[in-house]
């Protein structure tokens, strides 16, 4: 919701009503790492996520808080506004004049913004735009057809959830007593999260069913890259055949974090060592074991796994990193200063070649169309095209760039926003 708002004439009566209910003015810039309960979270039409707290907001997953009025200029008309109750991004492909608009809810009013401008005619009473939906909401989140039965919005107030069908404007009220009261709700990578305190809980948007192992601390997932929260490094990274990336760090992965915990049926609380993908499968290496998953929607563990790494690839674990380059059946395994190559087409599989690396300890590595990235602590090293790496000794590899791991995460993960 990066919204540069046109100045719109707003009734002074409204300004008054906001000033009366203002109970959360934040003069000091809040620190996300301190454990914040967000008022609202929503992405804008470009996929940039906005986190609202009091009269501040954060743009994306890292960086400092900004005053909301810098981005939402019209909101400043309400001098004592102080907060946003709820926000979501409309999913309504049948109406291009509505699709991807950001809706902000303040007390009994709703504001619709598109490309940083307040839409004509807004703000409106919430009931004018969303009949049957109450004022003073706690949270809201969009739910496109396919995830909900039809394009819908879920509104939260206390224990009550209002399921609003966008086409028919029908409202169904449900009581999801098992879910914590959500102060904000967020759809991220087709999953639904209820934020409460500085924790969050995944829920199913139709049944309300809560995912296993929740709640979790939002600071470890949605704002981790911001430096005060932690030093940035990676444990393992790969991309599957569809280009979907998985990056692992500590007890979570930075992206599809949630997948990892609930889907990789292994104990990942102290991290994974290495991961690579091959032939629509994801190979996850931890200690002496390798786990192979189908890279489908369910990440099914293939029968017979985990197996000892030695049996599968001919290398004694543990390893530090692993990667493959597209179009070559060779996996590279990095262990300390050594890198082994193993031909996956050979039986039995064994080390074909061993080379020395100029690093004592590599955290993670990946190979893409633009070259190889080797992650070492808070930095990563980018090498020339993968074919050079696969055909020659590493010592002649040319480092193109040395960059911050954080920069990589920001570029390849956080900026993706919502798909
Ligand atoms: C935003 O609000 C602050 C504090 O109320 C004020 O000092 C500042 O001028 C405002 N900024 C804009 C862009 O309106
Ligand atoms: C949750 O919301 C209900 C109202 O639906 C309220 O009675 C209850 O106190 C709230 N719980 C917390 C922990 O705020």
Short mmCIF file of C-alpha atoms in Angstrom, two decimals, residues 123-350:
data_model
loop_
_atom_site.label_atom_id
_atom_site.label_comp_id
_atom_site.label_asym_id
_atom_site.label_seq_id
_atom_site.Cartn_x
_atom_site.Cartn_y
_atom_site.Cartn_z
CA UNK A 123 -13.93 7.22 2.06
CA UNK A 124 -17.30 5.52 2.39
CA UNK A 125 -19.16 4.04 5.31
CA UNK A 126 -18.03 0.43 5.61
CA UNK A 127 -21.63 -0.79 5.26
CA UNK A 128 -22.07 1.10 1.98
CA UNK A 129 -19.24 -0.85 0.40
CA UNK A 130 -19.44 -4.05 2.44
CA UNK A 131 -23.02 -4.45 3.66
CA UNK A 132 -23.27 -6.66 6.71
CA UNK A 133 -19.67 -6.06 7.78
CA UNK A 134 -19.26 -4.31 11.14
CA UNK A 135 -17.29 -1.15 11.95
CA UNK A 136 -14.19 -1.02 14.14
CA UNK A 137 -12.73 -4.12 12.55
CA UNK A 138 -9.69 -5.98 13.85
CA UNK A 139 -8.39 -7.41 10.58
CA UNK A 140 -9.22 -8.20 6.96
CA UNK A 141 -7.71 -10.37 4.26
CA UNK A 142 -8.60 -11.14 0.66
CA UNK A 143 -9.36 -14.71 -0.36
CA UNK A 144 -9.42 -15.35 -4.13
CA UNK A 145 -11.56 -18.03 -5.74
CA UNK A 146 -9.65 -21.29 -5.64
CA UNK A 147 -8.55 -20.64 -2.09
CA UNK A 148 -12.05 -19.61 -1.04
CA UNK A 149 -14.98 -20.97 -3.06
CA UNK A 150 -15.52 -17.61 -4.76
CA UNK A 151 -13.62 -14.33 -4.61
CA UNK A 152 -14.13 -13.21 -1.05
CA UNK A 153 -12.84 -11.11 1.82
CA UNK A 154 -12.54 -12.31 5.41
CA UNK A 155 -13.17 -9.68 8.06
CA UNK A 156 -12.24 -10.26 11.67
CA UNK A 157 -13.72 -8.72 14.76
CA UNK A 158 -13.09 -10.40 18.10
CA UNK A 159 -13.93 -14.06 17.69
CA UNK A 160 -16.21 -13.39 14.75
CA UNK A 161 -15.18 -13.83 11.16
CA UNK A 162 -17.31 -12.37 8.36
CA UNK A 163 -16.93 -14.14 5.06
CA UNK A 164 -17.89 -11.57 2.40
CA UNK A 165 -18.61 -12.83 -1.12
CA UNK A 166 -17.49 -10.09 -3.49
CA UNK A 167 -19.86 -10.91 -6.37
CA UNK A 168 -23.06 -11.50 -4.38
CA UNK A 169 -22.19 -9.27 -1.39
CA UNK A 170 -23.52 -12.07 0.82
CA UNK A 171 -22.01 -12.26 4.30
CA UNK A 172 -21.61 -15.41 6.34
CA UNK A 173 -20.65 -14.98 9.96
CA UNK A 174 -18.61 -17.68 11.62
CA UNK A 175 -17.21 -17.95 15.10
CA UNK A 176 -13.69 -19.32 14.98
CA UNK A 177 -13.21 -19.64 18.71
CA UNK A 178 -10.11 -21.73 18.33
CA UNK A 179 -8.28 -18.96 16.50
CA UNK A 180 -6.66 -16.19 18.56
CA UNK A 181 -8.26 -12.75 18.05
CA UNK A 182 -6.43 -11.43 15.00
CA UNK A 183 -5.23 -7.84 15.07
CA UNK A 184 -4.13 -8.20 11.47
CA UNK A 185 -4.42 -10.87 8.81
CA UNK A 186 -2.19 -11.45 5.84
CA UNK A 187 -2.22 -13.65 2.77
CA UNK A 188 1.30 -14.64 1.86
CA UNK A 189 2.18 -17.15 -0.85
CA UNK A 190 -1.34 -18.51 -0.87
CA UNK A 191 -1.30 -19.11 2.85
CA UNK A 192 -3.32 -17.24 5.45
CA UNK A 193 -1.93 -15.84 8.65
CA UNK A 194 -3.62 -14.33 11.67
CA UNK A 195 -1.32 -12.00 13.62
CA UNK A 196 -1.85 -11.61 17.35
CA UNK A 197 0.64 -9.98 19.66
CA UNK A 198 3.96 -10.46 17.92
CA UNK A 199 2.95 -13.98 16.99
CA UNK A 200 1.11 -15.38 14.05
CA UNK A 201 -0.96 -18.46 13.37
CA UNK A 202 -1.66 -20.02 10.00
CA UNK A 203 -5.27 -20.84 9.32
CA UNK A 204 -7.32 -22.29 6.53
CA UNK A 205 -9.45 -19.52 4.98
CA UNK A 206 -12.52 -21.73 4.54
CA UNK A 207 -12.51 -24.00 7.58
CA UNK A 208 -10.50 -21.85 9.96
CA UNK A 209 -8.41 -24.89 10.77
CA UNK A 210 -5.11 -23.91 12.36
CA UNK A 211 -1.78 -25.25 11.05
CA UNK A 212 0.45 -27.41 13.20
CA UNK A 213 3.13 -25.86 15.40
CA UNK A 214 1.55 -22.43 15.70
CA UNK A 215 1.71 -19.72 16.92
CA UNK A 216 5.16 -18.62 15.82
CA UNK A 217 7.11 -15.46 16.48
CA UNK A 218 6.55 -13.05 13.59
CA UNK A 219 10.01 -11.55 14.07
CA UNK A 220 11.60 -14.78 12.92
CA UNK A 221 9.66 -14.85 9.70
CA UNK A 222 8.24 -11.64 8.46
CA UNK A 223 10.92 -9.19 9.48
CA UNK A 224 13.97 -11.24 10.06
CA UNK A 225 16.12 -9.60 7.48
CA UNK A 226 16.01 -6.27 9.19
CA UNK A 227 19.44 -6.13 10.75
CA UNK A 228 18.64 -5.58 14.39
CA UNK A 229 16.68 -8.84 14.42
CA UNK A 230 19.60 -11.04 13.39
CA UNK A 231 22.75 -11.32 11.32
CA UNK A 232 21.87 -12.52 7.88
CA UNK A 233 23.20 -15.79 6.60
CA UNK A 234 21.75 -18.82 4.88
CA UNK A 235 22.08 -22.53 5.63
CA UNK A 236 20.86 -23.91 2.34
CA UNK A 237 19.16 -22.76 -0.84
CA UNK A 238 17.72 -24.22 -3.99
CA UNK A 239 15.13 -23.62 -6.70
CA UNK A 240 12.84 -26.32 -8.03
CA UNK A 241 12.05 -27.01 -11.70
CA UNK A 242 9.34 -24.38 -11.70
CA UNK A 243 11.76 -21.77 -10.42
CA UNK A 244 10.28 -21.68 -6.92
CA UNK A 245 13.07 -20.95 -4.48
CA UNK A 246 13.63 -22.34 -1.03
CA UNK A 247 16.09 -20.72 1.31
CA UNK A 248 16.77 -22.21 4.71
CA UNK A 249 18.24 -20.60 7.77
CA UNK A 250 18.29 -21.85 11.32
CA UNK A 251 14.94 -23.11 12.36
CA UNK A 252 13.15 -21.58 9.43
CA UNK A 253 13.55 -20.99 5.79
CA UNK A 254 13.48 -17.41 4.70
CA UNK A 255 10.98 -18.04 2.00
CA UNK A 256 8.26 -20.63 2.08
CA UNK A 257 9.35 -20.74 5.70
CA UNK A 258 6.18 -22.23 6.64
CA UNK A 259 6.39 -24.99 4.12
CA UNK A 260 9.55 -26.21 5.60
CA UNK A 261 8.35 -26.68 9.13
CA UNK A 262 5.06 -28.27 8.30
CA UNK A 263 5.98 -30.11 5.17
CA UNK A 264 9.49 -31.43 5.45
CA UNK A 265 8.73 -34.19 7.90
CA UNK A 266 12.04 -33.86 9.65
CA UNK A 267 13.24 -32.10 12.68
CA UNK A 268 14.62 -28.88 11.31
CA UNK A 269 14.85 -27.01 14.57
CA UNK A 270 18.60 -26.83 14.27
CA UNK A 271 18.58 -26.23 10.55
CA UNK A 272 19.28 -28.24 7.44
CA UNK A 273 22.77 -28.58 6.00
CA UNK A 274 22.22 -28.55 2.28
CA UNK A 275 19.49 -28.76 -0.32
CA UNK A 276 19.35 -29.19 -4.08
CA UNK A 277 16.71 -30.02 -6.63
CA UNK A 278 16.81 -32.47 -9.48
CA UNK A 279 14.20 -34.09 -11.70
CA UNK A 280 11.21 -32.54 -9.92
CA UNK A 281 12.52 -33.63 -6.55
CA UNK A 282 14.04 -31.78 -3.65
CA UNK A 283 16.99 -33.40 -1.89
CA UNK A 284 17.37 -32.21 1.66
CA UNK A 285 20.55 -33.16 3.46
CA UNK A 286 20.92 -33.11 7.21
CA UNK A 287 23.81 -34.83 8.96
CA UNK A 288 24.38 -38.23 7.40
CA UNK A 289 20.87 -38.47 5.97
CA UNK A 290 19.27 -37.42 2.73
CA UNK A 291 15.51 -36.83 2.43
CA UNK A 292 14.00 -36.75 -1.04
CA UNK A 293 10.70 -35.02 -1.62
CA UNK A 294 8.55 -34.73 -4.70
CA UNK A 295 8.48 -31.05 -5.59
CA UNK A 296 4.72 -31.09 -5.94
CA UNK A 297 2.12 -29.24 -3.95
CA UNK A 298 2.40 -31.67 -1.05
CA UNK A 299 6.14 -32.27 -0.90
CA UNK A 300 5.68 -35.98 -0.37
CA UNK A 301 8.64 -37.77 1.15
CA UNK A 302 9.60 -40.53 -1.27
CA UNK A 303 9.25 -44.08 0.07
CA UNK A 304 12.37 -45.49 1.61
CA UNK A 305 13.77 -42.11 2.66
CA UNK A 306 15.63 -40.81 4.57
CA UNK A 307 18.66 -42.84 3.54
CA UNK A 308 22.32 -42.47 4.44
CA UNK A 309 23.96 -39.88 2.23
CA UNK A 310 26.79 -42.32 1.60
CA UNK A 311 24.39 -44.85 0.06
CA UNK A 312 22.62 -42.28 -2.06
CA UNK A 313 25.48 -40.12 -3.32
CA UNK A 314 28.64 -41.89 -2.26
CA UNK A 315 29.71 -39.11 0.08
CA UNK A 316 29.95 -39.37 3.83
CA UNK A 317 27.92 -36.60 5.50
CA UNK A 318 27.64 -34.05 6.85
CA UNK A 319 28.07 -31.59 4.00
CA UNK A 320 27.85 -27.80 4.09
CA UNK A 321 26.18 -27.02 0.79
CA UNK A 322 24.98 -28.63 -2.42
CA UNK A 323 23.89 -27.43 -5.83
CA UNK A 324 23.18 -28.53 -9.37
CA UNK A 325 23.21 -26.56 -12.59
CA UNK A 326 20.35 -26.89 -15.03
CA UNK A 327 20.85 -29.40 -17.80
CA UNK A 328 23.71 -31.26 -16.12
CA UNK A 329 23.18 -34.40 -14.07
CA UNK A 330 26.03 -33.49 -11.72
CA UNK A 331 25.52 -32.55 -8.12
CA UNK A 332 28.23 -30.57 -6.35
CA UNK A 333 28.63 -31.20 -2.65
CA UNK A 334 30.70 -28.87 -0.54
CA UNK A 335 32.34 -30.14 2.62
CA UNK A 336 34.75 -27.79 4.35
CA UNK A 337 37.23 -26.66 1.73
CA UNK A 338 36.45 -29.54 -0.59
CA UNK A 339 33.93 -29.73 -3.35
CA UNK A 340 32.92 -33.12 -4.76
CA UNK A 341 31.08 -33.72 -7.98
CA UNK A 342 28.80 -36.73 -8.28
CA UNK A 343 27.15 -37.89 -11.51
CA UNK A 344 23.56 -38.72 -10.73
CA UNK A 345 23.24 -40.86 -13.86
CA UNK A 346 25.97 -43.24 -12.71
CA UNK A 347 25.35 -46.41 -10.68
CA UNK A 348 26.58 -46.69 -8.09
CA UNK A 349 27.05 -42.99 -7.51
CA UNK A 350 30.45 -41.91 -6.36
#
